[in-house]
PDB file of C-alpha atoms in Angstrom:
ATOM      1  CA  UNK A   1      17.396   5.623  11.411  1.00  0.00           C
ATOM      2  CA  UNK A   2      20.506   3.511  11.990  1.00  0.00           C
ATOM      3  CA  UNK A   3      18.509   0.619  13.460  1.00  0.00           C
ATOM      4  CA  UNK A   4      16.257   0.502  10.396  1.00  0.00           C
ATOM      5  CA  UNK A   5      19.250   0.417   8.068  1.00  0.00           C
ATOM      6  CA  UNK A   6      21.133  -2.191  10.110  1.00  0.00           C
ATOM      7  CA  UNK A   7      21.558  -5.410   8.117  1.00  0.00           C
ATOM      8  CA  UNK A   8      19.994  -3.561   5.168  1.00  0.00           C
ATOM      9  CA  UNK A   9      16.466  -4.023   6.587  1.00  0.00           C
ATOM     10  CA  UNK A  10      15.370  -0.648   5.208  1.00  0.00           C
ATOM     11  CA  UNK A  11      16.396  -1.501   1.655  1.00  0.00           C
ATOM     12  CA  UNK A  12      15.069  -5.063   1.811  1.00  0.00           C
ATOM     13  CA  UNK A  13      11.736  -3.619   2.939  1.00  0.00           C
ATOM     14  CA  UNK A  14      11.770  -1.094   0.106  1.00  0.00           C
ATOM     15  CA  UNK A  15      12.540  -3.886  -2.362  1.00  0.00           C
ATOM     16  CA  UNK A  16       9.643  -5.913  -0.985  1.00  0.00           C
ATOM     17  CA  UNK A  17       7.253  -3.000  -1.422  1.00  0.00           C
ATOM     18  CA  UNK A  18       8.484  -2.387  -4.960  1.00  0.00           C
ATOM     19  CA  UNK A  19       8.106  -6.028  -5.893  1.00  0.00           C
ATOM     20  CA  UNK A  20       4.660  -6.281  -4.293  1.00  0.00           C
ATOM     21  CA  UNK A  21       3.154  -3.108  -5.700  1.00  0.00           C
ATOM     22  CA  UNK A  22       5.233  -2.256  -8.755  1.00  0.00           C
ATOM     23  CA  UNK A  23       4.441  -5.221 -11.028  1.00  0.00           C
ATOM     24  CA  UNK A  24       7.251  -6.123 -13.449  1.00  0.00           C
ATOM     25  CA  UNK A  25       9.008  -2.796 -13.074  1.00  0.00           C
ATOM     26  CA  UNK A  26       8.929  -3.138  -9.281  1.00  0.00           C
ATOM     27  CA  UNK A  27      10.393  -6.632  -9.407  1.00  0.00           C
ATOM     28  CA  UNK A  28      13.164  -5.488 -11.751  1.00  0.00           C
ATOM     29  CA  UNK A  29      13.938  -2.578  -9.413  1.00  0.00           C
ATOM     30  CA  UNK A  30      13.958  -4.842  -6.370  1.00  0.00           C
ATOM     31  CA  UNK A  31      16.402  -7.246  -8.003  1.00  0.00           C
ATOM     32  CA  UNK A  32      18.727  -4.555  -9.355  1.00  0.00           C
ATOM     33  CA  UNK A  33      18.596  -2.576  -6.106  1.00  0.00           C
ATOM     34  CA  UNK A  34      19.392  -5.578  -3.905  1.00  0.00           C
ATOM     35  CA  UNK A  35      22.118  -6.758  -6.280  1.00  0.00           C
ATOM     36  CA  UNK A  36      23.780  -3.341  -6.229  1.00  0.00           C
ATOM     37  CA  UNK A  37      23.430  -3.269  -2.448  1.00  0.00           C
ATOM     38  CA  UNK A  38      25.184  -6.665  -2.167  1.00  0.00           C
ATOM     39  CA  UNK A  39      28.028  -5.490  -4.400  1.00  0.00           C
ATOM     40  CA  UNK A  40      28.377  -2.276  -2.367  1.00  0.00           C
ATOM     41  CA  UNK A  41      28.453  -4.213   0.907  1.00  0.00           C
ATOM     42  CA  UNK A  42      31.090  -6.564  -0.455  1.00  0.00           C
ATOM     43  CA  UNK A  43      33.274  -3.705  -1.668  1.00  0.00           C
ATOM     44  CA  UNK A  44      32.828  -1.409   1.349  1.00  0.00           C
ATOM     45  CA  UNK A  45      32.787  -3.920   4.198  1.00  0.00           C
ATOM     46  CA  UNK A  46      34.645  -6.842   2.666  1.00  0.00           C
ATOM     47  CA  UNK A  47      37.437  -4.901   0.990  1.00  0.00           C
ATOM     48  CA  UNK A  48      37.339  -1.200   1.906  1.00  0.00           C
ATOM     49  CA  UNK A  49      37.260  -1.539   5.683  1.00  0.00           C
ATOM     50  CA  UNK A  50      40.130  -4.043   5.535  1.00  0.00           C
ATOM     51  CA  UNK A  51      42.247  -1.652   3.493  1.00  0.00           C
ATOM     52  CA  UNK A  52      41.060   1.576   5.152  1.00  0.00           C
ATOM     53  CA  UNK A  53      41.456   0.524   8.784  1.00  0.00           C
ATOM     54  CA  UNK A  54      40.576   3.993  10.091  1.00  0.00           C
ATOM     55  CA  UNK A  55      39.485   4.535  13.674  1.00  0.00           C
ATOM     56  CA  UNK A  56      36.140   6.157  14.477  1.00  0.00           C
ATOM     57  CA  UNK A  57      36.072   9.878  15.334  1.00  0.00           C
ATOM     58  CA  UNK A  58      37.323  10.629  18.875  1.00  0.00           C
ATOM     59  CA  UNK A  59      34.679  10.377  21.608  1.00  0.00           C
ATOM     60  CA  UNK A  60      35.478  13.939  22.689  1.00  0.00           C
ATOM     61  CA  UNK A  61      34.064  15.198  19.399  1.00  0.00           C
ATOM     62  CA  UNK A  62      30.650  13.651  20.026  1.00  0.00           C
ATOM     63  CA  UNK A  63      28.239  15.537  22.268  1.00  0.00           C
ATOM     64  CA  UNK A  64      25.757  12.743  23.045  1.00  0.00           C
ATOM     65  CA  UNK A  65      25.578   9.413  24.820  1.00  0.00           C
ATOM     66  CA  UNK A  66      25.287   7.246  21.708  1.00  0.00           C
ATOM     67  CA  UNK A  67      29.027   7.437  21.168  1.00  0.00           C
ATOM     68  CA  UNK A  68      29.531   4.195  23.110  1.00  0.00           C
ATOM     69  CA  UNK A  69      27.238   2.313  20.703  1.00  0.00           C
ATOM     70  CA  UNK A  70      29.555   2.748  17.741  1.00  0.00           C
ATOM     71  CA  UNK A  71      30.886  -0.307  15.898  1.00  0.00           C
ATOM     72  CA  UNK A  72      34.469  -1.441  16.430  1.00  0.00           C
ATOM     73  CA  UNK A  73      35.129  -1.869  12.715  1.00  0.00           C
ATOM     74  CA  UNK A  74      36.973   0.624  10.563  1.00  0.00           C
ATOM     75  CA  UNK A  75      35.305   3.974   9.983  1.00  0.00           C
ATOM     76  CA  UNK A  76      36.283   4.006   6.331  1.00  0.00           C
ATOM     77  CA  UNK A  77      34.266   3.595   4.155  1.00  0.00           C
ATOM     78  CA  UNK A  78      30.653   3.801   5.318  1.00  0.00           C
ATOM     79  CA  UNK A  79      28.900   0.550   4.449  1.00  0.00           C
ATOM     80  CA  UNK A  80      25.517   2.014   5.420  1.00  0.00           C
ATOM     81  CA  UNK A  81      25.969   4.899   2.988  1.00  0.00           C
ATOM     82  CA  UNK A  82      27.295   2.614   0.253  1.00  0.00           C
ATOM     83  CA  UNK A  83      24.255   0.339   0.587  1.00  0.00           C
ATOM     84  CA  UNK A  84      21.708   3.166   0.543  1.00  0.00           C
ATOM     85  CA  UNK A  85      23.232   4.934  -2.424  1.00  0.00           C
ATOM     86  CA  UNK A  86      23.720   1.673  -4.337  1.00  0.00           C
ATOM     87  CA  UNK A  87      20.105   0.638  -3.888  1.00  0.00           C
ATOM     88  CA  UNK A  88      18.757   4.074  -4.789  1.00  0.00           C
ATOM     89  CA  UNK A  89      21.019   4.565  -7.819  1.00  0.00           C
ATOM     90  CA  UNK A  90      20.234   1.099  -9.182  1.00  0.00           C
ATOM     91  CA  UNK A  91      16.488   1.771  -8.975  1.00  0.00           C
ATOM     92  CA  UNK A  92      16.647   5.288 -10.487  1.00  0.00           C
ATOM     93  CA  UNK A  93      16.829   4.492 -14.221  1.00  0.00           C
ATOM     94  CA  UNK A  94      13.836   2.153 -14.100  1.00  0.00           C
ATOM     95  CA  UNK A  95      11.615   3.878 -11.534  1.00  0.00           C
ATOM     96  CA  UNK A  96      12.698   7.498 -10.881  1.00  0.00           C
ATOM     97  CA  UNK A  97       9.855   8.266  -8.443  1.00  0.00           C
ATOM     98  CA  UNK A  98      10.726   5.280  -6.258  1.00  0.00           C
ATOM     99  CA  UNK A  99      14.385   6.321  -6.356  1.00  0.00           C
ATOM    100  CA  UNK A 100      13.459   9.861  -5.325  1.00  0.00           C
ATOM    101  CA  UNK A 101      11.599   8.434  -2.331  1.00  0.00           C
ATOM    102  CA  UNK A 102      14.569   6.196  -1.467  1.00  0.00           C
ATOM    103  CA  UNK A 103      17.017   9.088  -1.771  1.00  0.00           C
ATOM    104  CA  UNK A 104      15.576  10.794   1.316  1.00  0.00           C
ATOM    105  CA  UNK A 105      16.407   8.009   3.802  1.00  0.00           C
ATOM    106  CA  UNK A 106      19.699   7.341   1.989  1.00  0.00           C
ATOM    107  CA  UNK A 107      20.797  10.962   2.469  1.00  0.00           C
ATOM    108  CA  UNK A 108      19.499  11.105   6.049  1.00  0.00           C
ATOM    109  CA  UNK A 109      21.357   7.911   6.860  1.00  0.00           C
ATOM    110  CA  UNK A 110      24.647   9.331   5.560  1.00  0.00           C
ATOM    111  CA  UNK A 111      24.154  12.467   7.665  1.00  0.00           C
ATOM    112  CA  UNK A 112      23.205  10.391  10.716  1.00  0.00           C
ATOM    113  CA  UNK A 113      26.409   8.340  10.412  1.00  0.00           C
ATOM    114  CA  UNK A 114      28.435  11.560  10.770  1.00  0.00           C
ATOM    115  CA  UNK A 115      26.202  13.046  13.495  1.00  0.00           C
ATOM    116  CA  UNK A 116      26.340   9.857  15.571  1.00  0.00           C
ATOM    117  CA  UNK A 117      30.126   9.874  15.537  1.00  0.00           C
ATOM    118  CA  UNK A 118      30.378   6.610  13.617  1.00  0.00           C
ATOM    119  CA  UNK A 119      32.007   8.300  10.620  1.00  0.00           C
ATOM    120  CA  UNK A 120      33.835  11.376   9.471  1.00  0.00           C
ATOM    121  CA  UNK A 121      32.317  13.396   6.595  1.00  0.00           C
ATOM    122  CA  UNK A 122      34.108  10.948   4.335  1.00  0.00           C
ATOM    123  CA  UNK A 123      30.847   9.022   4.114  1.00  0.00           C
ATOM    124  CA  UNK A 124      31.132  10.433   0.603  1.00  0.00           C
ATOM    125  CA  UNK A 125      33.497   7.527  -0.140  1.00  0.00           C
ATOM    126  CA  UNK A 126      30.654   5.160   0.702  1.00  0.00           C
ATOM    127  CA  UNK A 127      28.432   7.103  -1.690  1.00  0.00           C
ATOM    128  CA  UNK A 128      31.014   6.725  -4.459  1.00  0.00           C
ATOM    129  CA  UNK A 129      31.184   2.974  -3.806  1.00  0.00           C
ATOM    130  CA  UNK A 130      27.378   2.857  -3.945  1.00  0.00           C
ATOM    131  CA  UNK A 131      27.266   4.702  -7.263  1.00  0.00           C
ATOM    132  CA  UNK A 132      29.952   2.448  -8.701  1.00  0.00           C
ATOM    133  CA  UNK A 133      28.121  -0.664  -7.505  1.00  0.00           C
ATOM    134  CA  UNK A 134      24.870   0.499  -9.098  1.00  0.00           C
ATOM    135  CA  UNK A 135      26.673   1.300 -12.343  1.00  0.00           C
ATOM    136  CA  UNK A 136      28.369  -2.105 -12.387  1.00  0.00           C
ATOM    137  CA  UNK A 137      25.138  -3.926 -11.566  1.00  0.00           C
ATOM    138  CA  UNK A 138      23.230  -2.218 -14.353  1.00  0.00           C
ATOM    139  CA  UNK A 139      26.064  -2.656 -16.885  1.00  0.00           C
ATOM    140  CA  UNK A 140      27.202  -6.198 -15.998  1.00  0.00           C
ATOM    141  CA  UNK A 141      24.802  -7.973 -18.380  1.00  0.00           C
ATOM    142  CA  UNK A 142      26.158  -5.874 -21.265  1.00  0.00           C
ATOM    143  CA  UNK A 143      29.737  -6.660 -20.273  1.00  0.00           C
ATOM    144  CA  UNK A 144      29.174 -10.422 -20.486  1.00  0.00           C
ATOM    145  CA  UNK A 145      29.495 -12.324 -23.764  1.00  0.00           C
ATOM    146  CA  UNK A 146      26.096 -12.574 -25.529  1.00  0.00           C
ATOM    147  CA  UNK A 147      26.051 -16.385 -25.307  1.00  0.00           C
ATOM    148  CA  UNK A 148      26.519 -16.294 -21.541  1.00  0.00           C
ATOM    149  CA  UNK A 149      23.856 -13.588 -21.139  1.00  0.00           C
ATOM    150  CA  UNK A 150      21.424 -15.721 -23.147  1.00  0.00           C
ATOM    151  CA  UNK A 151      22.218 -18.790 -21.048  1.00  0.00           C
ATOM    152  CA  UNK A 152      21.654 -16.848 -17.811  1.00  0.00           C
ATOM    153  CA  UNK A 153      18.362 -15.441 -19.110  1.00  0.00           C
ATOM    154  CA  UNK A 154      16.910 -18.898 -19.611  1.00  0.00           C
ATOM    155  CA  UNK A 155      14.487 -20.085 -22.285  1.00  0.00           C
TER     156      UNK A 155
END
């Protein structure tokens, strides 16, 4: 699961499928999902890990050989979880069925990050960042002045 989510490949693939098979709604979902994902990555990896600077769980706690494959970056917050939740939550209002399908790998990924020893159960902080990123992405056009929104929308 982790390999598929690395570099957001899982979510980029989901966006591609939505755009290809979902017509206008699918394209809107792909754009909002990938935008929320980018915001979540920026907040979790660009800011959160710099401020959190928390070491990974001790190797003694992990009962498998994958413990040596863990990243060297801060454990807090989980960028993988933030990305999955952001993508899924951004898609949900427009295409609930697609979001329900995306929620399964997003939840499994969060659990896998704890099971693999890459994170503590505080992957929940990544989920909160993901939800906030989706909220911001969906609300941002309404927060901008109407003239700027119209200019960004084009003719």
